[in-house]
């Protein structure tokens, strides 16, 4: 769509320029189709038609979107990243299918079921608590709840990260305690008389520091 609006439908560009832009925008597989075509005004239409014949297959395009939809995995645990991936996967596949002309308006209940079936137990429980109805849920209702729940998970995830960072801050031990520990460690390897003298020396120094 971007190429069509910016290049293909741009009357200020010659067909030679369009063909150059076209070749530069293609993937390797597509380049193999038009790679041997010389860059001339007349050949732009030829290259464009060849690519449309190969890739403008609505059935295959829609199939790829539906394959992506059914391939979305089940969430193994409650997670912001997993939930956002689930939401985006459904949203993208459904909207792109609709854009290709598929009538998705009647899919609401089915999509809601598929979406709930991929939730982890904790998120599913929260959805059921939120819904509190015997009516069959709609896709948009489930999607709206999950987006709100994702915002909550994102906020709590950031708060946990801040708490972890703050817990890693350590303070230096007091100098007096370090001195006492070093003297007592040294005294452990001395005779009783030497230990007594060291203890007296220690308490004198402690008394002078008060």
XYZ file of C-alpha atoms in Angstrom:
210
model
C 0.000 0.000 0.000
C 2.811 2.410 0.817
C 4.518 1.671 -2.499
C 1.277 2.131 -4.424
C 0.484 5.483 -2.818
C 4.018 6.891 -2.816
C 5.442 5.442 -6.037
C 2.955 3.637 -8.271
C 0.316 6.389 -8.211
C 2.838 9.229 -8.195
C 2.437 11.031 -11.523
C 5.572 13.090 -10.953
C 7.733 9.971 -11.356
C 8.605 8.427 -14.697
C 8.102 4.710 -15.250
C 11.876 4.301 -15.300
C 12.074 5.783 -11.805
C 9.158 3.635 -10.649
C 10.847 0.478 -11.925
C 14.054 1.377 -10.118
C 12.148 1.952 -6.880
C 10.212 -1.267 -7.428
C 13.316 -3.393 -7.819
C 14.860 -1.804 -4.752
C 11.816 -2.595 -2.618
C 11.473 -6.285 -3.507
C 12.513 -9.335 -1.522
C 14.943 -11.803 -3.066
C 12.199 -14.126 -4.318
C 10.349 -11.274 -6.001
C 13.570 -9.861 -7.421
C 14.168 -13.158 -9.198
C 10.916 -12.630 -11.107
C 11.771 -9.197 -12.506
C 15.538 -9.118 -12.077
C 16.286 -9.746 -15.750
C 13.902 -7.044 -16.952
C 15.735 -4.002 -18.285
C 14.941 -0.667 -16.670
C 12.909 1.172 -19.287
C 9.647 3.091 -19.295
C 7.806 0.304 -21.099
C 9.061 -2.438 -18.801
C 7.604 -0.999 -15.593
C 4.107 -2.138 -16.538
C 5.479 -5.555 -17.512
C 7.239 -5.990 -14.167
C 4.212 -4.762 -12.237
C 1.879 -7.200 -13.999
C 4.255 -10.116 -13.406
C 4.361 -9.404 -9.686
C 0.597 -8.984 -9.434
C 0.055 -12.304 -11.182
C 2.365 -14.054 -8.739
C 1.416 -12.405 -5.453
C -2.007 -10.783 -5.802
C -3.803 -13.969 -4.725
C -6.518 -13.039 -2.258
C -7.220 -16.627 -1.263
C -3.616 -17.311 -0.274
C -3.265 -13.987 1.514
C -6.369 -14.557 3.644
C -5.270 -18.129 4.314
C -1.952 -16.871 5.659
C -3.729 -14.497 8.058
C -6.046 -17.246 9.287
C -3.125 -19.644 9.669
C -1.430 -17.054 11.869
C -4.608 -16.672 13.927
C -4.986 -20.393 14.624
C -1.263 -20.763 15.316
C -1.278 -18.299 18.233
C -0.115 -20.316 21.271
C -1.819 -20.660 24.644
C -0.406 -18.493 27.428
C 1.500 -20.658 29.904
C 1.437 -18.053 32.677
C 0.175 -14.582 33.474
C 2.560 -12.205 31.742
C 2.367 -8.754 30.181
C 4.555 -9.735 27.224
C 2.594 -12.912 26.505
C -0.746 -11.139 26.816
C 0.254 -8.303 24.488
C 1.509 -10.828 21.925
C -1.836 -12.635 22.145
C -3.869 -9.440 21.745
C -1.770 -8.162 18.851
C -1.866 -11.524 17.090
C -5.659 -11.689 17.153
C -6.136 -8.023 16.312
C -3.743 -8.131 13.365
C -5.128 -11.318 11.816
C -8.764 -10.255 12.127
C -8.248 -6.732 10.808
C -6.089 -7.830 7.884
C -8.634 -10.495 6.922
C -11.382 -7.871 6.999
C -9.259 -5.574 4.875
C -9.002 -8.312 2.265
C -12.792 -8.332 2.018
C -13.594 -11.153 4.435
C -16.853 -10.585 6.325
C -15.604 -10.862 9.910
C -18.601 -9.172 11.552
C -20.207 -12.526 12.335
C -17.082 -13.943 13.955
C -17.497 -12.163 17.297
C -18.587 -15.081 19.488
C -16.171 -17.501 17.836
C -13.242 -15.114 18.236
C -14.168 -14.494 21.879
C -14.127 -18.247 22.497
C -10.786 -18.685 20.711
C -9.263 -15.791 22.612
C -10.422 -17.046 26.022
C -9.195 -20.547 25.187
C -5.661 -19.165 24.884
C -5.586 -17.389 28.243
C -3.621 -18.679 31.196
C -5.731 -19.871 34.187
C -5.175 -16.720 36.248
C -6.153 -14.300 33.474
C -9.120 -16.454 32.474
C -10.366 -16.452 36.068
C -10.149 -12.666 36.205
C -12.051 -12.383 32.931
C -14.823 -14.673 34.190
C -15.010 -12.666 37.414
C -15.265 -9.476 35.387
C -17.862 -10.784 32.926
C -20.328 -12.242 35.477
C -22.994 -12.993 32.880
C -24.669 -16.001 31.329
C -24.659 -14.292 27.929
C -22.155 -15.366 25.311
C -19.313 -12.825 25.408
C -18.440 -10.684 22.408
C -14.965 -10.473 20.953
C -14.689 -6.718 21.468
C -15.659 -7.084 25.140
C -12.959 -9.678 25.779
C -10.416 -7.616 23.868
C -11.250 -4.470 25.833
C -10.880 -6.285 29.158
C -7.565 -7.835 28.147
C -6.139 -4.494 27.074
C -7.026 -3.049 30.468
C -5.564 -6.076 32.219
C -2.376 -5.716 30.175
C -2.018 -2.137 31.414
C -2.278 -3.369 35.008
C 0.339 -6.070 34.399
C 2.669 -3.553 32.793
C 2.393 -1.188 35.766
C 2.980 -3.939 38.344
C 5.883 -5.315 36.324
C 7.585 -1.920 36.353
C 6.985 -1.584 40.100
C 8.560 -4.988 40.739
C 11.594 -3.967 38.701
C 12.013 -0.813 40.796
C 11.747 -2.815 44.026
C 14.423 -5.241 42.853
C 16.754 -2.365 41.997
C 16.276 -0.728 45.398
C 16.855 -4.009 47.264
C 20.278 -4.344 45.666
C 21.531 -1.162 47.339
C 23.852 -2.085 50.253
C 25.374 0.024 53.023
C 28.945 -0.093 54.226
C 29.532 -1.584 57.721
C 30.483 0.791 60.511
C 34.181 1.237 61.100
C 33.944 0.389 64.827
C 32.273 -2.945 64.171
C 34.898 -3.805 61.577
C 37.635 -2.961 64.043
C 36.073 -5.080 66.762
C 35.707 -7.986 64.352
C 39.333 -7.754 63.209
C 40.677 -7.607 66.767
C 38.547 -10.536 67.871
C 39.602 -12.538 64.834
C 43.232 -11.838 65.613
C 42.756 -12.762 69.266
C 41.428 -16.193 68.353
C 44.951 -17.253 67.372
C 46.718 -15.897 70.513
C 47.403 -17.229 74.009
C 45.008 -16.452 76.899
C 47.359 -13.755 78.282
C 47.750 -12.097 74.906
C 44.023 -12.285 74.370
C 43.411 -10.582 77.726
C 45.796 -7.757 76.819
C 44.154 -7.335 73.425
C 40.721 -7.145 75.022
C 41.946 -4.468 77.450
C 43.430 -2.513 74.558
C 40.186 -2.798 72.639
C 37.987 -1.517 75.452
C 40.351 1.386 76.143
C 40.077 2.477 72.530
C 36.317 2.081 72.595
C 36.131 4.185 75.778
C 38.202 7.000 74.256
C 35.932 7.098 71.186
C 32.787 7.700 73.256
